[in-house]
Amino acid sequence: MAVDYAVIVLYLAGMLAMGWWGMRRATSKSDFLVAGRRLGPAMYSGTMAAIVLGGASTIGGVGLGYRYGLSGAWMVFTIGLGLLALSVFFSARIARLKVYTVSEMLDLRYGGSAGLISGVVMWAYTLMLAVTSTLAYATIFDVLFGLDRALAIILGGAIVVAYSTLGGMWSITLTDMVQFVVKTIGVLLLLLPIAVIKAGGFAEMKAQLPDDYFAPLGIGGQTVFTYVLIYSFGMLIGQDIWQRVFTARGDRVARLGGTAAGTYCLVYALAGAVIGTAAKVLYPHLGSPDDAFATIVKDALPVGVRGLVLAAALSAVMSTSSGALIACATVANNDIWARIRGVVRRQSPATDAPHGPDAGHGGAGEPRDEVRGNRVFILLMGLAVIVIALALNNVVEALTVAYNLLVGGLLVPILGGLLWKRGTGAGALASVAVGGLTVVGLMLSLGVLANEPIYYGLLASLVAYVAVSLATRPTDAAVLDAWRARLAGRPDAAGAEPSVASGPSATTSPSGR
């Protein structure tokens, strides 16, 4: 294992070096949070594929293949379908908004009335997503070094927090490109063909396993439908995904690069299911399907190659974890803390004086170092993620809670804002509250893994959005004009980077702030 250990250690050292290099490029808020909005097609598509294909897609995808056969590809397949839909239908408009968070988009569309509550929901989602990725370190480091679970979480989490805090999105982008290459070589080019050959080829696999393992819907039609609701729709509205869209240097990059990443996801989904199916032939009596990835890597691969493939698994976990972490910190700082500061500032006579260019960015008119502020929030959120991960055990339940809250609470007001001009701020607030509470209530009564919470949560959210929007006054014409100008990408609307909204009136000008 000495060669494998050397590969892993070099990989981890490289991630930290990328973080240090990225720190030198992150000199502004735009650089730190969205990589200066100037990624080209190759880097954009690689980093987008890296963030959506995490530990659940790699280790979990192989585990589903072990349990259900080729139909185990559906979970990751629906992630790819969601990314394709986002890229083809919405990414260009999202990129033209020139915002930093989903809640800022809701502020622009609804006149500043829905941002805080949506920010809280999005923060909870990104926090739990980062926690689930961090939990996956325990599995990988246990295979690599036989480390105690707590020590593995702390070690893996500390590395991600370190390079994310140093350089923000630039560091994460650079590391994600490395992770994308490692993942492609390790999983698609090495593990996939070796696993099939070790299992005797497809003919032998088909002879050894039941026919259900090769049926398109062997996993169950209802399960596929639930995956579409949770993962495909989740791709359309997640802050971690949108924040990557914001890094594109133009509409064309966002559309074509995202389409390439979505297509890559479809290939990766099928590869994971095939590897899991091969593992079922080779090791038919594993204690848990999620052990299939580590087992086939450890037993079927030669020295050196094994280290690279385990580095690929580590890459998958780290890319999702770092993306969720910076999304969580961005929402916490820009959508929650900045609004609380704004309320306190307006209520305090001592700090109500400044009205210059730095007003709203620091106390008593003093400019705030926004890169430093966001860096502090990444560090704080990273520490919180590690602590929560140490207290939790069930990755699937944590991930399900995250996506149920996201889709049940925010899908309708976000897509409604993009597609229906009659939607109002009151309707959006009602939709978030009713959908979120319905999802939480049903998860408490029926169980976290039940299908009904997301079904009825989405239905309740839609009914509340339409009913309340129709019962309240239409959105102010000035707000809609500013929204249309921003969507059109007109220079007067999008020429300057928007600052954080601090109140309902913040979006009534074409500049958006």
Short mmCIF file of C-alpha atoms in Angstrom, two decimals:
data_model
loop_
_atom_site.label_atom_id
_atom_site.label_comp_id
_atom_site.label_asym_id
_atom_site.label_seq_id
_atom_site.Cartn_x
_atom_site.Cartn_y
_atom_site.Cartn_z
CA MET A 1 0.00 0.00 0.00
CA ALA A 2 3.02 2.35 0.21
CA VAL A 3 2.64 3.43 -3.43
CA ASP A 4 -1.10 3.98 -2.96
CA TYR A 5 -0.48 6.05 0.15
CA ALA A 6 2.06 8.17 -1.74
CA VAL A 7 -0.49 8.87 -4.50
CA ILE A 8 -3.10 9.96 -1.95
CA VAL A 9 -0.71 12.13 0.05
CA LEU A 10 0.55 13.86 -3.08
CA TYR A 11 -3.04 14.46 -4.16
CA LEU A 12 -4.01 16.03 -0.81
CA ALA A 13 -0.87 18.19 -0.80
CA GLY A 14 -1.76 19.33 -4.31
CA MET A 15 -5.22 20.41 -3.15
CA LEU A 16 -3.69 22.61 -0.45
CA ALA A 17 -1.20 24.06 -2.94
CA MET A 18 -4.08 24.94 -5.28
CA GLY A 19 -5.79 26.69 -2.38
CA TRP A 20 -2.69 28.78 -1.71
CA TRP A 21 -2.37 29.69 -5.40
CA GLY A 22 -6.07 30.58 -5.62
CA MET A 23 -5.67 32.97 -2.66
CA ARG A 24 -3.41 35.17 -4.80
CA ARG A 25 -6.12 35.49 -7.47
CA ALA A 26 -9.07 36.18 -5.13
CA THR A 27 -8.66 39.93 -4.69
CA SER A 28 -12.33 41.00 -4.92
CA LYS A 29 -15.73 39.74 -3.84
CA SER A 30 -16.46 38.66 -7.42
CA ASP A 31 -13.17 36.73 -7.60
CA PHE A 32 -13.72 35.08 -4.24
CA LEU A 33 -17.37 34.05 -4.66
CA VAL A 34 -17.79 33.48 -8.42
CA ALA A 35 -14.22 33.28 -9.83
CA GLY A 36 -14.55 36.73 -11.39
CA ARG A 37 -17.38 35.48 -13.66
CA ARG A 38 -14.85 34.60 -16.35
CA LEU A 39 -14.59 30.81 -16.71
CA GLY A 40 -14.36 29.45 -20.25
CA PRO A 41 -16.14 26.35 -21.61
CA ALA A 42 -13.56 23.70 -20.64
CA MET A 43 -13.03 24.87 -17.08
CA TYR A 44 -16.73 25.63 -16.57
CA SER A 45 -17.93 22.21 -17.74
CA GLY A 46 -15.24 20.38 -15.77
CA THR A 47 -15.95 22.16 -12.51
CA MET A 48 -19.72 21.86 -12.95
CA ALA A 49 -19.42 18.09 -13.47
CA ALA A 50 -17.12 17.87 -10.45
CA ILE A 51 -19.53 19.55 -8.05
CA VAL A 52 -22.66 17.60 -9.00
CA LEU A 53 -20.93 14.21 -8.95
CA GLY A 54 -19.95 13.74 -5.34
CA GLY A 55 -19.59 10.89 -2.91
CA ALA A 56 -23.26 9.94 -3.22
CA SER A 57 -22.92 9.74 -7.01
CA THR A 58 -19.71 7.69 -6.86
CA ILE A 59 -19.88 5.44 -3.79
CA GLY A 60 -23.69 5.56 -3.61
CA GLY A 61 -24.09 5.09 -7.37
CA VAL A 62 -21.94 1.94 -7.31
CA GLY A 63 -23.91 0.77 -4.27
CA LEU A 64 -27.21 1.17 -6.15
CA GLY A 65 -25.74 -0.78 -9.06
CA TYR A 66 -24.75 -3.54 -6.63
CA ARG A 67 -28.29 -3.68 -5.25
CA TYR A 68 -30.44 -3.09 -8.35
CA GLY A 69 -28.20 -3.59 -11.37
CA LEU A 70 -28.18 -1.21 -14.33
CA SER A 71 -31.32 0.57 -13.13
CA GLY A 72 -29.24 1.75 -10.17
CA ALA A 73 -28.00 4.43 -12.58
CA TRP A 74 -31.26 6.35 -12.22
CA MET A 75 -30.24 8.46 -9.22
CA VAL A 76 -27.18 9.93 -10.93
CA PHE A 77 -29.00 9.92 -14.28
CA THR A 78 -31.68 12.24 -12.91
CA ILE A 79 -28.93 14.55 -11.63
CA GLY A 80 -27.60 14.72 -15.19
CA LEU A 81 -31.08 15.35 -16.60
CA GLY A 82 -31.60 18.20 -14.14
CA LEU A 83 -28.28 19.76 -15.09
CA LEU A 84 -29.16 19.49 -18.78
CA ALA A 85 -32.53 21.17 -18.19
CA LEU A 86 -30.88 23.95 -16.18
CA SER A 87 -28.23 24.52 -18.86
CA VAL A 88 -30.56 24.49 -21.86
CA PHE A 89 -33.55 26.41 -20.50
CA PHE A 90 -32.40 28.61 -17.61
CA SER A 91 -28.61 29.03 -17.35
CA ALA A 92 -28.32 31.98 -19.76
CA ARG A 93 -30.93 34.00 -17.88
CA ILE A 94 -29.42 33.07 -14.52
CA ALA A 95 -25.94 34.13 -15.64
CA ARG A 96 -27.25 37.50 -16.90
CA LEU A 97 -28.73 38.35 -13.49
CA LYS A 98 -25.20 39.06 -12.13
CA VAL A 99 -26.14 38.13 -8.55
CA TYR A 100 -24.37 35.96 -5.99
CA THR A 101 -27.22 33.96 -4.44
CA VAL A 102 -30.63 32.47 -5.27
CA SER A 103 -32.19 34.72 -2.61
CA GLU A 104 -30.83 37.81 -4.38
CA MET A 105 -32.63 36.58 -7.50
CA LEU A 106 -35.86 36.31 -5.50
CA ASP A 107 -35.30 39.84 -4.16
CA LEU A 108 -34.92 41.15 -7.70
CA ARG A 109 -38.02 39.36 -8.95
CA TYR A 110 -40.36 40.02 -6.02
CA GLY A 111 -39.12 43.38 -4.75
CA GLY A 112 -37.08 42.33 -1.72
CA SER A 113 -39.86 40.55 0.15
CA ALA A 114 -38.79 36.90 -0.01
CA GLY A 115 -35.02 36.92 0.41
CA LEU A 116 -34.51 36.29 4.12
CA ILE A 117 -36.81 33.31 4.56
CA SER A 118 -35.58 31.74 1.32
CA GLY A 119 -32.03 32.40 2.50
CA VAL A 120 -32.66 30.43 5.69
CA VAL A 121 -34.09 27.47 3.72
CA MET A 122 -31.19 27.56 1.24
CA TRP A 123 -28.67 27.83 4.08
CA ALA A 124 -30.15 24.73 5.75
CA TYR A 125 -29.94 22.83 2.45
CA THR A 126 -26.32 23.76 1.69
CA LEU A 127 -25.28 23.08 5.29
CA MET A 128 -26.74 19.56 5.23
CA LEU A 129 -25.26 18.93 1.77
CA ALA A 130 -21.81 19.86 3.09
CA VAL A 131 -22.38 17.61 6.11
CA THR A 132 -23.25 14.58 3.97
CA SER A 133 -20.12 15.08 1.87
CA THR A 134 -18.00 15.39 4.99
CA LEU A 135 -19.46 12.17 6.39
CA ALA A 136 -18.21 10.36 3.30
CA TYR A 137 -14.61 11.09 4.31
CA ALA A 138 -14.98 8.55 7.11
CA THR A 139 -15.60 5.73 4.61
CA ILE A 140 -12.75 6.66 2.28
CA PHE A 141 -10.12 7.36 4.94
CA ASP A 142 -11.09 4.14 6.72
CA VAL A 143 -10.28 2.22 3.52
CA LEU A 144 -7.10 4.22 2.95
CA PHE A 145 -5.55 4.42 6.39
CA GLY A 146 -7.82 2.55 8.81
CA LEU A 147 -8.48 5.82 10.66
CA ASP A 148 -11.04 6.30 13.40
CA ARG A 149 -14.29 7.80 12.05
CA ALA A 150 -14.00 11.06 14.01
CA LEU A 151 -10.36 11.57 13.03
CA ALA A 152 -11.20 10.87 9.36
CA ILE A 153 -13.97 13.50 9.36
CA ILE A 154 -11.72 16.07 11.01
CA LEU A 155 -8.80 15.39 8.65
CA GLY A 156 -10.85 15.44 5.44
CA GLY A 157 -12.95 18.39 6.58
CA ALA A 158 -9.89 20.40 7.60
CA ILE A 159 -8.30 20.01 4.14
CA VAL A 160 -11.47 21.18 2.34
CA VAL A 161 -12.00 24.07 4.76
CA ALA A 162 -8.36 25.12 4.37
CA TYR A 163 -8.24 25.42 0.58
CA SER A 164 -11.79 26.83 0.37
CA THR A 165 -11.04 29.51 2.97
CA LEU A 166 -7.75 30.50 1.33
CA GLY A 167 -8.91 31.22 -2.20
CA GLY A 168 -12.69 30.89 -2.30
CA MET A 169 -14.16 29.99 -5.68
CA TRP A 170 -10.84 30.36 -7.49
CA SER A 171 -9.24 27.72 -5.27
CA ILE A 172 -12.31 25.50 -5.55
CA THR A 173 -12.36 25.90 -9.34
CA LEU A 174 -8.70 24.94 -9.67
CA THR A 175 -9.04 21.94 -7.36
CA ASP A 176 -12.27 20.85 -9.06
CA MET A 177 -10.55 20.75 -12.44
CA VAL A 178 -7.88 18.46 -10.99
CA GLN A 179 -10.61 16.39 -9.33
CA PHE A 180 -12.54 16.14 -12.60
CA VAL A 181 -9.48 14.78 -14.43
CA VAL A 182 -8.63 12.34 -11.61
CA LYS A 183 -12.25 11.16 -11.42
CA THR A 184 -12.47 10.63 -15.18
CA ILE A 185 -9.24 8.62 -15.31
CA GLY A 186 -9.85 6.70 -12.08
CA VAL A 187 -13.51 5.74 -12.50
CA LEU A 188 -14.29 5.81 -16.23
CA LEU A 189 -10.98 4.81 -17.80
CA LEU A 190 -9.58 2.42 -15.15
CA LEU A 191 -12.15 1.02 -12.69
CA LEU A 192 -14.99 0.53 -15.20
CA PRO A 193 -13.17 -1.69 -17.74
CA ILE A 194 -11.16 -3.55 -15.08
CA ALA A 195 -14.35 -4.34 -13.09
CA VAL A 196 -16.14 -5.69 -16.17
CA ILE A 197 -13.14 -7.81 -17.17
CA LYS A 198 -12.75 -9.19 -13.62
CA ALA A 199 -16.45 -10.14 -13.61
CA GLY A 200 -16.01 -12.12 -16.85
CA GLY A 201 -17.56 -9.63 -19.25
CA PHE A 202 -21.20 -8.69 -19.80
CA ALA A 203 -22.21 -12.16 -20.95
CA GLU A 204 -20.98 -13.71 -17.71
CA MET A 205 -22.57 -10.95 -15.63
CA LYS A 206 -25.91 -11.59 -17.32
CA ALA A 207 -25.59 -15.33 -16.77
CA GLN A 208 -24.78 -14.93 -13.06
CA LEU A 209 -27.45 -12.36 -12.09
CA PRO A 210 -31.29 -12.24 -12.21
CA ASP A 211 -32.96 -10.58 -15.21
CA ASP A 212 -34.11 -7.69 -12.99
CA TYR A 213 -30.49 -6.53 -12.83
CA PHE A 214 -30.68 -5.62 -16.52
CA ALA A 215 -34.24 -4.21 -16.61
CA PRO A 216 -34.48 -0.42 -17.21
CA LEU A 217 -36.93 0.07 -14.33
CA GLY A 218 -35.75 -2.70 -12.03
CA ILE A 219 -35.34 -0.13 -9.25
CA GLY A 220 -39.06 0.72 -9.44
CA GLY A 221 -41.04 3.35 -11.34
CA GLN A 222 -42.06 5.25 -8.19
CA THR A 223 -38.44 5.46 -7.08
CA VAL A 224 -37.43 6.92 -10.45
CA PHE A 225 -40.25 9.47 -10.23
CA THR A 226 -39.12 10.49 -6.74
CA TYR A 227 -35.52 10.84 -7.96
CA VAL A 228 -36.75 13.19 -10.71
CA LEU A 229 -38.64 15.35 -8.20
CA ILE A 230 -35.77 15.53 -5.73
CA TYR A 231 -32.61 15.51 -7.83
CA SER A 232 -33.63 16.82 -11.27
CA PHE A 233 -35.59 19.71 -9.79
CA GLY A 234 -32.95 20.16 -7.09
CA MET A 235 -30.37 20.81 -9.83
CA LEU A 236 -32.55 23.66 -11.11
CA ILE A 237 -32.56 25.68 -7.90
CA GLY A 238 -29.62 24.77 -5.61
CA GLN A 239 -27.32 27.60 -4.53
CA ASP A 240 -24.28 25.36 -5.00
CA ILE A 241 -25.26 24.82 -8.65
CA TRP A 242 -26.31 28.42 -9.36
CA GLN A 243 -23.07 29.72 -7.88
CA ARG A 244 -21.22 27.72 -10.54
CA VAL A 245 -23.48 29.15 -13.26
CA PHE A 246 -22.49 32.62 -12.03
CA THR A 247 -18.83 31.79 -12.80
CA ALA A 248 -19.45 31.49 -16.57
CA ARG A 249 -18.08 34.36 -18.63
CA GLY A 250 -21.16 34.46 -20.85
CA ASP A 251 -24.49 32.94 -21.88
CA ARG A 252 -22.91 30.61 -24.42
CA VAL A 253 -20.43 29.20 -21.92
CA ALA A 254 -23.20 28.59 -19.37
CA ARG A 255 -25.39 26.81 -21.90
CA LEU A 256 -22.85 24.73 -23.82
CA GLY A 257 -20.53 24.03 -20.90
CA GLY A 258 -23.46 22.97 -18.72
CA THR A 259 -24.81 20.74 -21.48
CA ALA A 260 -21.43 19.02 -21.74
CA ALA A 261 -21.32 18.54 -17.95
CA GLY A 262 -24.87 17.12 -17.94
CA THR A 263 -23.98 14.65 -20.69
CA TYR A 264 -20.90 13.61 -18.73
CA CYS A 265 -23.18 12.91 -15.73
CA LEU A 266 -25.28 10.51 -17.82
CA VAL A 267 -22.16 8.55 -18.79
CA TYR A 268 -20.92 8.57 -15.18
CA ALA A 269 -24.31 7.27 -13.98
CA LEU A 270 -24.18 4.27 -16.29
CA ALA A 271 -20.54 3.60 -15.39
CA GLY A 272 -21.31 3.49 -11.66
CA ALA A 273 -24.21 1.08 -12.19
CA VAL A 274 -22.07 -1.23 -14.34
CA ILE A 275 -19.26 -1.24 -11.75
CA GLY A 276 -21.80 -2.07 -9.03
CA THR A 277 -23.28 -4.88 -11.12
CA ALA A 278 -19.80 -6.33 -11.68
CA ALA A 279 -19.14 -6.11 -7.94
CA LYS A 280 -22.32 -8.13 -7.30
CA VAL A 281 -20.89 -10.95 -9.45
CA LEU A 282 -17.51 -10.81 -7.72
CA TYR A 283 -18.72 -10.29 -4.12
CA PRO A 284 -22.35 -11.46 -3.86
CA HIS A 285 -22.59 -11.36 -0.06
CA LEU A 286 -21.32 -7.95 1.07
CA GLY A 287 -22.76 -6.63 4.31
CA SER A 288 -23.82 -3.31 2.74
CA PRO A 289 -24.21 -2.24 -0.92
CA ASP A 290 -22.22 0.91 -0.13
CA ASP A 291 -19.19 -1.31 0.60
CA ALA A 292 -19.10 -2.39 -3.05
CA PHE A 293 -16.95 0.50 -4.28
CA ALA A 294 -14.24 0.19 -1.64
CA THR A 295 -14.20 -3.61 -1.89
CA ILE A 296 -13.76 -3.82 -5.65
CA VAL A 297 -11.13 -1.08 -5.57
CA LYS A 298 -9.13 -2.80 -2.83
CA ASP A 299 -9.33 -6.32 -4.25
CA ALA A 300 -9.48 -5.93 -8.03
CA LEU A 301 -7.02 -3.15 -8.83
CA PRO A 302 -3.22 -3.27 -8.96
CA VAL A 303 -0.95 -1.18 -6.75
CA GLY A 304 -0.76 2.47 -7.77
CA VAL A 305 -3.94 2.23 -9.82
CA ARG A 306 -5.78 1.49 -6.57
CA GLY A 307 -4.40 4.69 -5.06
CA LEU A 308 -5.49 6.71 -8.09
CA VAL A 309 -9.04 5.32 -8.01
CA LEU A 310 -9.34 5.97 -4.29
CA ALA A 311 -8.08 9.49 -5.00
CA ALA A 312 -10.89 9.72 -7.58
CA ALA A 313 -13.44 8.83 -4.88
CA LEU A 314 -11.85 11.38 -2.60
CA SER A 315 -12.03 13.90 -5.46
CA ALA A 316 -15.75 13.30 -5.85
CA VAL A 317 -16.40 13.90 -2.16
CA MET A 318 -14.13 16.95 -1.91
CA SER A 319 -15.57 18.72 -4.95
CA THR A 320 -19.14 18.46 -3.67
CA SER A 321 -18.09 19.33 -0.13
CA SER A 322 -16.16 22.46 -1.13
CA GLY A 323 -18.94 23.63 -3.46
CA ALA A 324 -21.59 23.16 -0.76
CA LEU A 325 -19.36 24.87 1.81
CA ILE A 326 -18.80 28.06 -0.19
CA ALA A 327 -22.51 28.11 -1.10
CA CYS A 328 -23.45 27.75 2.58
CA ALA A 329 -21.05 30.54 3.61
CA THR A 330 -22.22 32.83 0.80
CA VAL A 331 -25.86 32.46 1.81
CA ALA A 332 -25.09 32.86 5.52
CA ASN A 333 -23.08 36.05 4.93
CA ASN A 334 -24.92 37.71 2.05
CA ASP A 335 -28.53 36.60 2.62
CA ILE A 336 -28.80 36.26 6.41
CA TRP A 337 -26.06 38.10 8.29
CA ALA A 338 -26.01 41.13 5.96
CA ARG A 339 -29.78 41.53 6.32
CA ILE A 340 -29.58 41.28 10.10
CA ARG A 341 -26.81 43.91 10.06
CA GLY A 342 -29.01 46.09 7.85
CA VAL A 343 -31.95 45.89 10.27
CA VAL A 344 -29.73 46.69 13.26
CA ARG A 345 -28.10 49.57 11.39
CA ARG A 346 -31.45 51.11 10.45
CA GLN A 347 -32.66 50.85 14.05
CA SER A 348 -29.52 52.39 15.55
CA PRO A 349 -29.19 56.22 15.37
CA ALA A 350 -25.43 55.91 15.83
CA THR A 351 -24.97 53.97 12.61
CA ASP A 352 -27.73 55.50 10.49
CA ALA A 353 -25.62 58.36 9.19
CA PRO A 354 -23.53 57.01 6.34
CA HIS A 355 -24.95 57.40 2.86
CA GLY A 356 -21.76 57.35 0.79
CA PRO A 357 -20.47 54.64 -1.49
CA ASP A 358 -19.45 52.51 1.45
CA ALA A 359 -22.80 52.69 3.22
CA GLY A 360 -24.15 49.23 3.85
CA HIS A 361 -20.71 47.67 3.72
CA GLY A 362 -19.42 48.49 7.17
CA GLY A 363 -20.27 50.21 10.46
CA ALA A 364 -20.09 54.00 10.74
CA GLY A 365 -19.24 54.44 7.06
CA GLU A 366 -16.13 52.31 7.30
CA PRO A 367 -15.60 50.07 4.21
CA ARG A 368 -15.75 46.36 4.87
CA ASP A 369 -13.22 43.96 3.41
CA GLU A 370 -15.74 41.70 1.67
CA VAL A 371 -13.17 39.05 0.74
CA ARG A 372 -12.07 38.82 4.37
CA GLY A 373 -15.69 38.72 5.56
CA ASN A 374 -16.62 35.88 3.21
CA ARG A 375 -13.40 34.06 4.11
CA VAL A 376 -14.35 34.23 7.81
CA PHE A 377 -17.80 32.82 7.03
CA ILE A 378 -16.33 29.89 5.09
CA LEU A 379 -14.14 29.10 8.09
CA LEU A 380 -17.08 29.35 10.53
CA MET A 381 -19.42 27.28 8.35
CA GLY A 382 -16.66 24.72 7.79
CA LEU A 383 -16.16 24.27 11.52
CA ALA A 384 -19.94 23.93 11.98
CA VAL A 385 -20.09 21.29 9.23
CA ILE A 386 -17.33 19.23 10.88
CA VAL A 387 -19.05 19.40 14.28
CA ILE A 388 -22.44 18.37 12.86
CA ALA A 389 -20.85 15.55 10.84
CA LEU A 390 -19.26 14.19 14.01
CA ALA A 391 -22.73 14.03 15.60
CA LEU A 392 -24.53 12.33 12.68
CA ASN A 393 -24.32 8.82 11.24
CA ASN A 394 -26.91 8.42 8.48
CA VAL A 395 -25.75 10.03 5.22
CA VAL A 396 -28.86 9.10 3.22
CA GLU A 397 -31.27 10.63 5.72
CA ALA A 398 -29.25 13.86 5.95
CA LEU A 399 -29.16 14.16 2.14
CA THR A 400 -32.90 13.44 1.87
CA VAL A 401 -33.72 16.14 4.44
CA ALA A 402 -31.57 18.63 2.51
CA TYR A 403 -33.21 18.00 -0.86
CA ASN A 404 -36.75 17.74 0.52
CA LEU A 405 -36.39 21.16 2.17
CA LEU A 406 -34.86 22.68 -0.96
CA VAL A 407 -37.36 21.36 -3.50
CA GLY A 408 -40.45 21.48 -1.28
CA GLY A 409 -39.76 25.04 -0.13
CA LEU A 410 -38.07 26.83 -3.03
CA LEU A 411 -38.78 25.13 -6.36
CA VAL A 412 -42.17 26.75 -6.95
CA PRO A 413 -41.30 30.40 -6.09
CA ILE A 414 -38.04 30.23 -8.09
CA LEU A 415 -39.48 28.68 -11.25
CA GLY A 416 -42.66 30.71 -10.79
CA GLY A 417 -40.60 33.89 -10.72
CA LEU A 418 -38.81 32.90 -13.92
CA LEU A 419 -41.90 31.72 -15.81
CA TRP A 420 -45.03 33.52 -14.43
CA LYS A 421 -45.12 37.32 -14.30
CA ARG A 422 -48.26 37.34 -12.09
CA GLY A 423 -46.42 35.72 -9.18
CA THR A 424 -46.03 38.07 -6.21
CA GLY A 425 -43.76 38.42 -3.19
CA ALA A 426 -46.60 37.42 -0.88
CA GLY A 427 -47.21 34.33 -2.99
CA ALA A 428 -43.52 33.46 -2.86
CA LEU A 429 -43.41 33.81 0.93
CA ALA A 430 -46.55 31.69 1.32
CA SER A 431 -45.13 29.07 -1.03
CA VAL A 432 -41.83 28.80 0.88
CA ALA A 433 -43.57 28.65 4.27
CA VAL A 434 -46.37 26.23 3.34
CA GLY A 435 -44.18 23.92 1.25
CA GLY A 436 -41.40 23.83 3.83
CA LEU A 437 -43.72 23.20 6.77
CA THR A 438 -45.61 20.49 4.87
CA VAL A 439 -42.37 18.68 4.03
CA VAL A 440 -41.08 18.89 7.61
CA GLY A 441 -44.40 17.79 9.12
CA LEU A 442 -44.72 14.77 6.83
CA MET A 443 -41.09 13.74 7.36
CA LEU A 444 -41.71 13.80 11.11
CA SER A 445 -44.91 11.76 10.83
CA LEU A 446 -44.13 9.37 7.95
CA GLY A 447 -40.35 9.12 8.17
CA VAL A 448 -37.49 10.96 6.50
CA LEU A 449 -37.18 8.46 3.64
CA ALA A 450 -40.89 8.38 2.75
CA ASN A 451 -41.91 9.56 -0.74
CA GLU A 452 -45.02 11.45 0.40
CA PRO A 453 -43.31 14.49 1.99
CA ILE A 454 -41.93 15.76 -1.31
CA TYR A 455 -45.12 14.91 -3.25
CA TYR A 456 -47.50 16.75 -0.95
CA GLY A 457 -44.97 19.45 -0.08
CA LEU A 458 -44.63 20.45 -3.73
CA LEU A 459 -48.40 20.37 -4.25
CA ALA A 460 -49.03 22.53 -1.16
CA SER A 461 -46.30 24.97 -2.24
CA LEU A 462 -47.82 25.32 -5.72
CA VAL A 463 -51.37 25.85 -4.43
CA ALA A 464 -50.20 28.48 -1.93
CA TYR A 465 -48.12 30.31 -4.55
CA VAL A 466 -50.91 30.53 -7.13
CA ALA A 467 -53.72 31.30 -4.66
CA VAL A 468 -51.89 34.00 -2.71
CA SER A 469 -50.41 35.57 -5.85
CA LEU A 470 -53.85 35.88 -7.44
CA ALA A 471 -55.34 37.23 -4.19
CA THR A 472 -52.71 39.99 -3.77
CA ARG A 473 -51.68 43.02 -5.78
CA PRO A 474 -49.38 42.34 -8.76
CA THR A 475 -45.69 43.01 -8.32
CA ASP A 476 -44.80 46.69 -8.70
CA ALA A 477 -44.17 47.66 -12.34
CA ALA A 478 -40.80 49.27 -11.48
CA VAL A 479 -39.60 46.02 -9.89
CA LEU A 480 -40.68 44.00 -12.94
CA ASP A 481 -39.00 46.50 -15.28
CA ALA A 482 -35.74 46.17 -13.34
CA TRP A 483 -36.12 42.38 -13.40
CA ARG A 484 -36.67 42.30 -17.19
CA ALA A 485 -33.72 44.62 -17.75
CA ARG A 486 -31.47 42.38 -15.69
CA LEU A 487 -32.71 39.22 -17.46
CA ALA A 488 -32.03 40.87 -20.81
CA GLY A 489 -28.46 41.60 -19.74
CA ARG A 490 -28.72 45.29 -20.61
CA PRO A 491 -25.63 47.32 -19.62
CA ASP A 492 -27.64 49.69 -17.44
CA ALA A 493 -29.00 46.70 -15.52
CA ALA A 494 -25.97 44.49 -15.22
CA GLY A 495 -22.96 46.71 -15.67
CA ALA A 496 -22.04 46.73 -11.99
CA GLU A 497 -21.80 43.98 -9.44
CA PRO A 498 -24.82 44.15 -7.11
CA SER A 499 -24.33 44.57 -3.41
CA VAL A 500 -26.32 42.79 -0.71
CA ALA A 501 -29.94 43.83 -0.37
CA SER A 502 -30.86 45.15 3.02
CA GLY A 503 -34.51 45.92 2.66
CA PRO A 504 -37.65 45.66 0.54
CA SER A 505 -36.82 48.76 -1.49
CA ALA A 506 -33.40 47.54 -2.56
CA THR A 507 -34.51 46.26 -5.95
CA THR A 508 -36.58 49.09 -7.35
CA SER A 509 -33.84 50.51 -9.58
CA PRO A 510 -32.47 48.99 -12.79
CA SER A 511 -29.14 48.39 -11.07
CA GLY A 512 -30.86 45.97 -8.72
CA ARG A 513 -29.38 47.46 -5.53
#
